[in-house]
Amino acid sequence: MDSQQFREAATATIDEIITYFDTLGSRGVVSAVEPGYLRKLLPAEAPQDGEPWADIQKDIEAKIMPGITHWSHPGFHAFFPCATSYPSILGELYSAALSGACFNWICSPAVTELETVVLDWLAKLLGLPACFLSTGPTRGGGVIQGSASEAILTAMVAARDKYLRETLPFPYPLPSSTSSPATDSSDTDTETANAREEAIARKRARMVALGTTLTHSSARKAAQILGVRFRAVRVSARDGYALTAPALAAALAECRAQGLEPFFLAATLGTTDVCSVDDFAGVAEALDADYEAAAAAGVVFSGGGDGFGGRHGDGDGAGDGQRTTTNNGCAAVAGAQGQSRPGEVWVHVDAAYAGAALVCPEVQARVRIGLIERFHSFDMNMHKWLLVNFDASCFFVRDRDWLVRALGVNQAVYGNKASDGGLVTDYREWQIPLGRRFRSLKIWFVLRSYGVKGLQEYIRRTIALGEQFAASLRAREDLFEIVAGPSFALTVFRLAARSEGETLEERNALTRALYEKVNATGKIWLTSTVLDGRFAIRLMTGVRTTEREHVEAAVKTLVEVAEEVMKG
């Protein structure tokens, strides 16, 4: 394809994309194909000769679209949104043209520097404490990850490394000459190395990551990948499905009594099931009390490593802050928010979906977002509810050195003057993969195209649609019961009881019947959950194309099917 052919193909493609969005409401929401449909439509092998673009483009509608579930459809009320917008699409187009692995600053300085700048913009827009800025007092900052799952795994890796470094009685990680003794090493050296490896293995076997029964599955998966234990603290309707100080304190005490060592906690701002928000003040209170008790009992102690020192310029002109060394061998940033303590539990705030609503000052105040200066990392997905297409998970950390020390692995080929001199940020040391795309472009385009006011208007409009939907359900209490919400444009509900003596199993069966029949209409798509044994339906109104009339249509469909189900 030459430049002229590309111009013609690109024009035709853009026109087709515009038509797709303009007519999206006329399509069914969910794909109705059977598994394996596409293999029957495509040749068994790639073509020997190239094909004209016109023939390829025809297959998008004929063969691909039947297998697409339309996440931008105005009737898509399932899961959470997977956003997109025209400015974001343009960002992806430029990113594809400016292709590169971009793991080091030198690979394309603009790729690194734009990411640093726009994530600082975003942090300020969300009201995050200054410690999460690249220019903040603790040398924090943000990095774009592929997903919230990738972010929580990255955070847990850094947390594990930090905990071992601070609590083992010898330097961690072990020097390569110690962990793999040379053939001429003395027996004493070998015995010491083996003893230390055994100590590390025993320590890891006792380490436990904590979440709640509504924490996203990615936290448990991260623990599974790292080979550490995971404990889920039970949350219930009584506390609004939020993690509270008493519940966390009880879980921590139970772990300590069993000889386990909590090192990581996944707190949530907007759980998947009901969009509940954990009690950040209560979490901090419980962790403070646990730390003091554990320290007094000699469970948490200073490690034999060099604390937070190391390489480790990793600068970009951002303020390094003044460092003071405490008498336990660890360093802290003088006067910084959320001063770190050796052996403390790392708290990661998963705000994958609801974090987008922090663009509104009233939401920042309601959730008391300033409290997270006590915590270690924060993540939100712009690709869910903030008009940037997948993938754009924005991960912030209070001290970048935690990531660099856990994930920085050098190879001679990566060397360059800027990196070796510690003058720049190399984001390969802030993530699990090596290579990375130019994802900050689409964020930059969206932030500039919509502006702060445009993003706030969008979030407030979709939240209001959720309130409208919940009000419609309350108007029909003979048919529906709201189980949770509305919260962050999500309402969770079930069928009302048909009779006073109806069992939970009977009511669950009727609610499930409503759920399945509504989805079978193809007009809207909903997802379900189970809360305290109650089968419930989730309806979300955060999709960009959803308007008031679409919510009214969803209510109409639900009422019609609910009346049918209730009659039996």
Coordinates of C-alpha atoms in Angstrom, one line a residue, residues 3-518:
S3 CA 0.8 6.7 0.3
Q4 CA -2.0 7.4 -2.1
Q5 CA -3.6 4.1 -1.5
F6 CA -3.3 4.7 2.2
R7 CA -4.9 8.1 1.9
E8 CA -7.9 6.6 0.1
A9 CA -8.1 3.6 2.5
A10 CA -7.8 5.8 5.5
T11 CA -10.5 8.2 4.3
A12 CA -12.9 5.3 3.6
T13 CA -12.1 3.8 7.1
I14 CA -12.7 7.1 8.9
D15 CA -16.0 7.5 7.0
E16 CA -17.0 4.0 8.0
I17 CA -16.1 4.6 11.7
I18 CA -18.2 7.7 11.8
T19 CA -21.2 5.9 10.2
Y20 CA -20.7 3.1 12.8
F21 CA -21.1 5.6 15.7
D22 CA -23.9 7.5 14.1
T23 CA -25.9 4.3 13.6
L24 CA -24.8 2.3 16.6
G25 CA -28.2 2.4 18.3
S26 CA -29.7 0.5 15.5
R27 CA -27.5 -2.6 16.1
G28 CA -28.1 -5.2 18.7
V29 CA -25.9 -4.7 21.8
V30 CA -24.5 -8.2 22.2
S31 CA -23.1 -10.5 19.5
A32 CA -25.3 -13.5 18.8
V33 CA -22.8 -15.7 17.0
E34 CA -22.0 -19.2 18.1
P35 CA -18.5 -20.2 19.2
G36 CA -16.2 -20.9 16.3
Y37 CA -18.3 -18.9 13.8
L38 CA -15.3 -17.0 12.3
R39 CA -13.2 -20.0 11.4
K40 CA -16.0 -21.1 9.1
L41 CA -15.9 -17.8 7.3
L42 CA -12.2 -17.4 6.8
P43 CA -9.7 -19.3 4.7
A44 CA -7.5 -21.9 6.3
E45 CA -4.4 -20.1 5.3
A46 CA -3.2 -16.5 4.6
P47 CA -3.5 -15.4 1.0
Q48 CA -0.5 -15.9 -1.3
D49 CA -1.0 -12.5 -3.0
G50 CA -2.1 -9.2 -1.5
E51 CA -5.8 -8.2 -1.7
P52 CA -7.3 -4.8 -2.5
W53 CA -8.2 -2.8 0.6
A54 CA -11.8 -2.5 -0.7
D55 CA -12.2 -6.3 -0.4
I56 CA -10.6 -6.3 3.1
Q57 CA -12.8 -3.5 4.3
K58 CA -16.0 -5.3 3.2
D59 CA -15.1 -8.2 5.5
I60 CA -15.3 -5.9 8.5
E61 CA -19.0 -5.5 8.2
A62 CA -19.7 -9.0 6.8
K63 CA -17.5 -11.1 9.0
I64 CA -16.2 -9.1 12.0
M65 CA -19.2 -7.0 13.1
P66 CA -21.4 -10.0 13.7
G67 CA -19.0 -11.1 16.3
I68 CA -18.7 -7.7 18.0
T69 CA -20.4 -6.8 21.3
H70 CA -20.8 -3.1 21.1
W71 CA -19.4 -1.5 24.3
S72 CA -20.2 2.0 23.1
H73 CA -23.9 1.1 22.4
P74 CA -26.4 3.3 24.3
G75 CA -28.0 0.1 25.5
F76 CA -24.8 -1.3 27.0
H77 CA -25.4 -1.3 30.7
A78 CA -23.2 -4.2 31.6
F79 CA -19.9 -4.4 33.6
F80 CA -18.4 -0.9 33.3
P81 CA -17.9 1.3 30.2
C82 CA -14.9 0.7 27.9
A83 CA -14.7 4.3 26.7
T84 CA -13.7 5.8 23.4
S85 CA -14.0 9.2 21.7
Y86 CA -12.9 10.8 18.5
P87 CA -9.9 12.6 20.0
S88 CA -8.7 9.3 21.6
I89 CA -9.0 7.5 18.2
L90 CA -6.9 10.2 16.6
G91 CA -4.3 9.7 19.3
E92 CA -4.2 6.0 18.5
L93 CA -3.7 6.8 14.9
Y94 CA -0.7 9.0 15.6
S95 CA 0.7 6.5 18.0
A96 CA 0.5 3.7 15.4
A97 CA 2.4 6.0 12.9
L98 CA 5.1 6.9 15.5
S99 CA 5.6 3.2 16.4
G100 CA 8.5 2.3 18.7
A101 CA 9.2 0.2 21.8
C102 CA 10.1 3.4 23.8
F103 CA 11.3 1.6 27.0
N104 CA 14.1 4.2 27.6
W105 CA 13.9 8.0 27.5
I106 CA 16.4 8.0 24.6
C107 CA 14.1 5.7 22.5
S108 CA 11.9 8.8 22.0
P109 CA 12.2 11.5 24.6
A110 CA 8.7 12.9 23.8
V111 CA 7.1 9.6 24.6
T112 CA 8.5 9.6 28.2
E113 CA 8.2 13.3 28.8
L114 CA 4.6 13.7 27.6
E115 CA 3.6 10.7 29.8
T116 CA 5.1 12.4 32.8
V117 CA 3.4 15.7 32.1
V118 CA -0.1 14.4 31.3
L119 CA -0.1 12.1 34.3
D120 CA 0.8 15.1 36.5
W121 CA -2.1 16.9 34.9
L122 CA -4.4 14.0 35.6
A123 CA -3.2 13.7 39.2
K124 CA -4.0 17.3 39.8
L125 CA -7.4 17.0 38.1
L126 CA -8.3 14.0 40.3
G127 CA -7.3 15.8 43.4
L128 CA -4.5 13.3 44.3
P129 CA -2.1 14.4 47.1
A130 CA 1.1 16.1 45.9
C131 CA 3.1 13.0 46.9
F132 CA 1.8 11.3 43.7
L133 CA 3.2 14.0 41.4
S134 CA 6.5 13.6 39.6
T135 CA 7.4 17.0 41.0
G136 CA 6.1 16.2 44.5
P137 CA 8.1 16.0 47.7
T138 CA 8.4 12.2 47.8
R139 CA 9.6 11.6 44.2
G140 CA 6.4 9.9 43.2
G141 CA 4.7 10.0 39.8
G142 CA 2.5 8.2 37.4
V143 CA 3.0 5.7 34.6
I144 CA 0.5 4.3 32.1
Q145 CA -0.1 0.5 32.5
G146 CA -2.1 -1.8 30.3
S147 CA -4.9 -2.5 32.8
A148 CA -5.7 -2.2 36.5
S149 CA -4.8 -5.9 36.8
E150 CA -1.3 -5.1 35.5
A151 CA -1.1 -2.1 37.9
I152 CA -2.0 -4.1 41.0
L153 CA 0.5 -6.9 40.1
T154 CA 3.1 -4.2 39.7
A155 CA 2.2 -2.7 43.0
M156 CA 2.3 -6.1 44.7
V157 CA 5.7 -6.9 43.2
A158 CA 7.1 -3.6 44.6
A159 CA 5.4 -4.2 47.9
R160 CA 6.9 -7.7 48.3
D161 CA 10.4 -6.4 47.4
K162 CA 10.0 -3.5 49.9
Y163 CA 8.8 -5.7 52.7
L164 CA 11.6 -8.2 52.3
R165 CA 14.2 -5.5 52.0
E166 CA 13.0 -3.8 55.2
T167 CA 12.3 -6.9 57.4
L168 CA 15.0 -9.4 56.6
P169 CA 18.0 -9.3 59.0
F170 CA 20.5 -9.2 56.1
P171 CA 20.7 -7.3 52.8
Y172 CA 18.0 -8.1 50.2
P173 CA 18.1 -9.0 47.4
L174 CA 21.1 -11.2 47.9
P175 CA 24.2 -10.3 45.9
S176 CA 24.6 -12.5 42.8
S177 CA 27.9 -13.8 44.2
T178 CA 26.1 -14.9 47.4
S179 CA 23.0 -16.4 45.8
S180 CA 25.1 -18.4 43.4
P181 CA 28.4 -19.0 45.2
A182 CA 31.5 -19.5 43.0
T183 CA 33.2 -22.8 42.9
D184 CA 36.1 -21.5 45.0
S185 CA 33.9 -20.1 47.7
S186 CA 34.4 -21.3 51.2
D187 CA 32.1 -23.8 52.9
T188 CA 31.1 -21.0 55.3
D189 CA 30.1 -18.7 52.4
T190 CA 28.0 -21.5 50.9
E191 CA 26.3 -22.3 54.2
T192 CA 25.6 -18.6 54.7
A193 CA 24.1 -18.2 51.3
N194 CA 21.9 -21.3 51.7
A195 CA 20.8 -20.2 55.1
R196 CA 19.8 -16.8 53.8
E197 CA 17.9 -18.3 50.8
E198 CA 16.1 -20.6 53.3
A199 CA 15.2 -17.6 55.4
I200 CA 13.8 -15.7 52.4
A201 CA 11.7 -18.8 51.5
R202 CA 10.3 -19.0 55.0
K203 CA 9.5 -15.3 55.1
R204 CA 7.7 -15.5 51.7
A205 CA 5.7 -18.5 52.9
R206 CA 4.3 -16.3 55.8
M207 CA 3.6 -13.2 53.7
V208 CA -0.1 -12.5 53.0
A209 CA -1.9 -10.0 50.8
L210 CA -5.3 -8.7 51.9
G211 CA -8.4 -7.6 50.1
T212 CA -12.1 -7.9 50.7
T213 CA -14.8 -10.2 49.4
L214 CA -15.6 -7.5 46.9
T215 CA -12.0 -6.7 45.9
H216 CA -11.5 -7.2 42.2
S217 CA -10.2 -10.7 41.2
S218 CA -7.0 -9.2 39.9
A219 CA -5.7 -8.8 43.5
R220 CA -6.1 -12.6 44.2
K221 CA -4.6 -13.3 40.8
A222 CA -1.5 -11.1 41.5
A223 CA -1.0 -13.0 44.8
Q224 CA -1.3 -16.3 42.9
I225 CA 1.3 -15.2 40.4
L226 CA 3.7 -14.1 43.2
G227 CA 3.1 -17.3 45.1
V228 CA 1.9 -15.5 48.3
R229 CA -1.2 -16.0 50.3
F230 CA -4.4 -14.0 49.9
R231 CA -7.0 -13.4 52.5
A232 CA -10.4 -11.8 51.8
V233 CA -12.0 -9.7 54.6
R234 CA -15.7 -10.1 54.6
V235 CA -17.8 -7.0 53.8
S236 CA -21.6 -6.8 54.0
A237 CA -24.6 -4.6 53.4
R238 CA -24.4 -3.5 57.1
D239 CA -21.3 -1.4 56.3
G240 CA -22.3 -0.5 52.7
Y241 CA -20.0 -3.3 51.4
A242 CA -17.0 -1.2 52.5
L243 CA -13.9 -2.2 54.4
T244 CA -14.0 -0.8 57.9
A245 CA -11.5 -0.3 60.7
P246 CA -12.9 -3.1 62.9
A247 CA -13.1 -5.6 60.0
L248 CA -9.5 -4.9 58.9
A249 CA -8.2 -4.9 62.5
A250 CA -9.8 -8.3 63.1
A251 CA -8.3 -9.7 59.9
L252 CA -4.8 -8.3 60.8
A253 CA -5.0 -9.8 64.3
E254 CA -6.0 -13.2 62.9
C255 CA -3.1 -13.2 60.6
R256 CA -0.6 -12.2 63.4
A257 CA -2.0 -14.9 65.6
Q258 CA -1.4 -17.5 62.9
G259 CA 2.2 -16.3 62.4
L260 CA 1.4 -14.7 59.1
E261 CA 2.9 -11.4 57.9
P262 CA 0.5 -9.0 56.1
F263 CA 2.4 -6.9 53.6
F264 CA -0.2 -5.7 51.1
L265 CA -3.8 -4.4 51.1
A266 CA -5.9 -3.8 48.1
A267 CA -8.4 -1.0 49.1
T268 CA -11.1 0.0 46.6
L269 CA -12.7 3.2 45.4
G270 CA -15.7 1.8 43.6
T271 CA -16.0 -2.0 43.8
T272 CA -17.1 -3.9 40.7
D273 CA -20.2 -5.4 42.3
V274 CA -21.7 -2.3 43.9
C275 CA -19.3 0.7 43.5
S276 CA -18.7 0.8 47.3
V277 CA -15.8 2.8 48.7
D278 CA -13.6 1.5 51.5
D279 CA -13.3 3.6 54.6
F280 CA -9.8 5.1 54.0
A281 CA -9.7 6.7 57.4
G282 CA -10.6 3.5 59.1
V283 CA -8.0 1.6 57.0
A284 CA -5.3 4.0 58.1
E285 CA -6.4 3.8 61.7
A286 CA -6.4 0.0 61.7
L287 CA -3.0 -0.3 60.1
D288 CA -1.5 2.2 62.5
A289 CA -2.7 0.2 65.5
D290 CA -1.5 -3.0 63.9
Y291 CA 1.9 -1.6 63.2
E292 CA 2.4 -0.3 66.7
A293 CA 1.3 -3.6 68.2
A294 CA 3.5 -5.7 65.8
A295 CA 6.5 -3.5 66.4
A296 CA 6.0 -3.7 70.2
A297 CA 5.9 -7.5 69.8
G298 CA 9.1 -7.6 67.7
V299 CA 7.2 -8.9 64.6
V300 CA 8.1 -5.9 62.4
F301 CA 11.7 -4.9 62.5
S302 CA 14.3 -3.0 60.5
G303 CA 16.0 -5.0 57.8
G304 CA 19.7 -5.3 57.1
G305 CA 19.5 -3.6 53.7
D306 CA 20.3 -0.1 52.8
G307 CA 16.8 1.2 53.1
F308 CA 15.6 3.4 50.3
G309 CA 19.0 4.4 49.0
G310 CA 20.4 3.0 45.8
R311 CA 20.6 4.2 42.2
H312 CA 19.2 5.7 41.5
G313 CA 18.8 9.0 40.1
D314 CA 15.9 8.1 37.8
G315 CA 15.3 11.8 37.6
D316 CA 13.7 14.1 35.1
G317 CA 14.4 17.3 36.9
A318 CA 11.7 16.4 39.5
G319 CA 12.4 17.4 43.1
D320 CA 14.3 14.7 44.9
G321 CA 13.5 16.0 48.3
Q322 CA 15.8 16.0 51.3
R323 CA 16.4 12.5 52.7
T324 CA 17.0 11.8 56.3
T325 CA 18.1 8.4 57.6
T326 CA 16.3 7.1 60.7
N327 CA 17.9 5.1 63.4
N328 CA 16.4 1.9 61.9
G329 CA 18.4 2.1 58.8
C330 CA 15.6 3.3 56.5
A331 CA 15.3 6.6 54.9
A332 CA 12.4 8.9 54.7
V333 CA 11.6 12.2 52.9
A334 CA 11.9 15.0 55.4
G335 CA 8.5 16.6 55.9
A336 CA 6.8 14.5 53.3
Q337 CA 3.2 13.3 53.5
G338 CA 2.7 9.7 54.4
Q339 CA 6.2 9.0 55.7
S340 CA 7.2 5.4 55.1
R341 CA 7.8 3.0 58.0
P342 CA 9.9 -0.2 57.6
G343 CA 7.8 -3.4 57.3
E344 CA 4.5 -1.5 57.0
V345 CA 1.6 -2.9 54.9
W346 CA 1.6 -1.4 51.4
V347 CA -1.9 0.0 50.6
H348 CA -2.9 0.1 46.9
V349 CA -6.1 1.9 46.0
D350 CA -7.9 0.4 43.1
A351 CA -10.1 3.1 41.6
A352 CA -10.2 1.5 38.1
Y353 CA -13.8 2.7 37.3
A354 CA -15.0 5.2 39.9
G355 CA -11.7 7.1 40.0
A356 CA -12.8 8.9 36.9
A357 CA -15.5 10.7 38.9
L358 CA -12.7 12.4 40.9
V359 CA -12.6 15.0 38.1
C360 CA -15.6 16.5 40.0
P361 CA -14.6 18.3 43.2
E362 CA -17.7 17.2 45.0
V363 CA -16.7 13.6 44.6
Q364 CA -13.2 14.3 45.8
A365 CA -14.7 15.8 49.0
R366 CA -17.2 12.9 49.5
V367 CA -14.6 10.2 49.3
R368 CA -12.0 12.3 51.1
I369 CA -9.4 11.6 48.5
G370 CA -6.7 13.5 50.4
L371 CA -6.5 10.6 52.9
I372 CA -4.6 8.5 50.4
E373 CA -1.5 10.4 51.1
R374 CA -1.1 7.8 53.8
F375 CA -1.1 5.0 51.2
H376 CA 1.4 3.8 48.6
S377 CA -0.2 3.6 45.2
F378 CA -3.3 4.5 43.3
D379 CA -4.7 3.4 39.9
M380 CA -7.6 4.4 37.7
N381 CA -8.5 3.5 34.2
M382 CA -9.2 6.4 31.8
H383 CA -10.3 3.7 29.4
K384 CA -13.3 2.9 31.5
W385 CA -15.2 6.2 32.2
L386 CA -13.0 9.0 31.0
L387 CA -13.3 8.9 27.2
V388 CA -9.9 7.4 26.4
N389 CA -10.0 4.0 24.6
F390 CA -8.3 0.9 25.9
D391 CA -5.6 0.7 27.1
A392 CA -4.9 3.6 29.5
S393 CA -4.6 2.5 33.1
C394 CA -3.0 5.4 35.1
F395 CA -0.9 4.1 38.0
F396 CA 0.5 6.5 40.6
V397 CA 3.1 5.7 43.3
R398 CA 4.2 7.7 46.2
D399 CA 7.9 7.0 45.7
R400 CA 9.2 5.8 42.3
D401 CA 12.2 4.2 43.9
W402 CA 10.0 1.4 45.2
L403 CA 9.3 0.5 41.6
V404 CA 12.8 1.0 40.3
R405 CA 14.3 -1.2 43.0
A406 CA 11.8 -4.0 42.4
L407 CA 11.7 -3.9 38.6
G408 CA 14.9 -2.3 37.4
V409 CA 16.9 -5.0 35.6
N410 CA 19.7 -3.7 33.4
Q411 CA 21.3 -5.1 30.3
A412 CA 24.3 -3.6 28.4
V413 CA 22.3 -2.8 25.4
Y414 CA 20.0 -0.5 27.3
G415 CA 22.9 1.8 28.3
N416 CA 22.9 5.5 27.3
K417 CA 24.3 8.6 28.7
A418 CA 21.0 10.1 30.0
S419 CA 19.9 6.9 31.7
D420 CA 23.3 6.0 33.1
G421 CA 23.6 9.5 34.6
G422 CA 20.3 9.2 36.3
L423 CA 19.0 12.3 34.5
V424 CA 15.8 10.9 33.1
T425 CA 12.9 8.6 33.8
D426 CA 13.0 5.2 32.1
Y427 CA 9.5 3.8 32.4
R428 CA 10.7 0.2 31.7
E429 CA 11.7 0.3 35.4
W430 CA 8.1 1.2 36.4
Q431 CA 6.4 -1.8 34.8
I432 CA 6.6 -5.5 34.2
P433 CA 7.0 -5.4 30.3
L434 CA 10.0 -3.9 28.6
G435 CA 8.5 -2.2 25.6
R436 CA 5.7 0.4 25.7
R437 CA 3.5 2.3 23.3
F438 CA 2.9 6.0 22.9
R439 CA -0.3 5.9 25.0
S440 CA 0.0 9.4 26.5
L441 CA -0.9 10.9 23.1
K442 CA -4.6 9.9 23.3
I443 CA -4.8 11.1 26.9
W444 CA -3.3 14.4 25.9
F445 CA -5.7 14.8 23.0
V446 CA -8.7 14.0 25.2
L447 CA -7.7 16.3 28.1
R448 CA -7.1 19.2 25.6
S449 CA -10.2 18.5 23.5
Y450 CA -12.7 18.2 26.3
G451 CA -11.0 20.3 28.9
V452 CA -11.7 20.0 32.6
K453 CA -15.2 21.3 32.3
G454 CA -16.1 19.0 29.5
L455 CA -15.0 15.9 31.4
Q456 CA -16.8 17.1 34.5
E457 CA -20.0 17.7 32.5
Y458 CA -19.8 14.2 31.0
I459 CA -19.3 12.5 34.4
R460 CA -22.1 14.5 36.1
R461 CA -24.5 13.7 33.2
T462 CA -23.9 10.0 33.4
I463 CA -24.2 10.0 37.2
A464 CA -27.5 11.9 36.8
L465 CA -28.7 9.2 34.4
G466 CA -28.0 6.6 37.1
E467 CA -30.1 8.7 39.6
Q468 CA -32.9 8.8 37.1
F469 CA -32.8 5.1 36.6
A470 CA -32.9 4.4 40.4
A471 CA -35.8 6.9 40.8
S472 CA -37.7 4.9 38.2
L473 CA -37.2 1.7 40.1
R474 CA -38.3 3.3 43.4
A475 CA -41.5 4.4 41.6
R476 CA -42.3 0.7 41.1
E477 CA -41.6 -0.8 44.5
D478 CA -44.2 -3.5 43.6
L479 CA -41.7 -4.8 41.0
F480 CA -38.2 -3.9 42.2
E481 CA -36.0 -3.6 45.2
I482 CA -32.7 -1.6 45.1
V483 CA -30.0 -3.6 46.7
A484 CA -27.2 -1.0 46.4
G485 CA -26.7 2.4 44.9
P486 CA -27.1 4.4 42.8
S487 CA -23.4 4.9 43.2
F488 CA -21.1 6.3 40.4
A489 CA -23.8 5.6 37.8
L490 CA -24.3 2.0 39.0
T491 CA -27.6 0.7 40.5
V492 CA -27.9 -2.9 41.8
F493 CA -31.4 -4.3 42.2
R494 CA -33.6 -7.4 42.3
L495 CA -37.2 -8.3 41.9
A496 CA -39.5 -7.4 44.7
A497 CA -40.9 -10.3 46.8
R498 CA -44.2 -11.6 45.4
S499 CA -45.4 -12.8 48.8
E500 CA -44.4 -12.5 52.4
G501 CA -43.4 -16.1 52.6
E502 CA -41.3 -16.2 49.5
T503 CA -37.9 -17.9 50.1
L504 CA -34.5 -16.5 49.1
E505 CA -34.1 -19.3 46.5
E506 CA -37.5 -18.5 44.9
R507 CA -36.7 -14.8 44.7
N508 CA -33.3 -15.5 43.3
A509 CA -34.8 -17.7 40.6
L510 CA -37.3 -15.0 39.6
T511 CA -34.7 -12.3 39.5
R512 CA -32.5 -14.5 37.4
A513 CA -35.4 -15.1 35.1
L514 CA -35.9 -11.3 34.7
Y515 CA -32.2 -10.9 34.0
E516 CA -32.1 -13.6 31.3
K517 CA -35.3 -12.5 29.6
V518 CA -34.3 -8.9 29.5

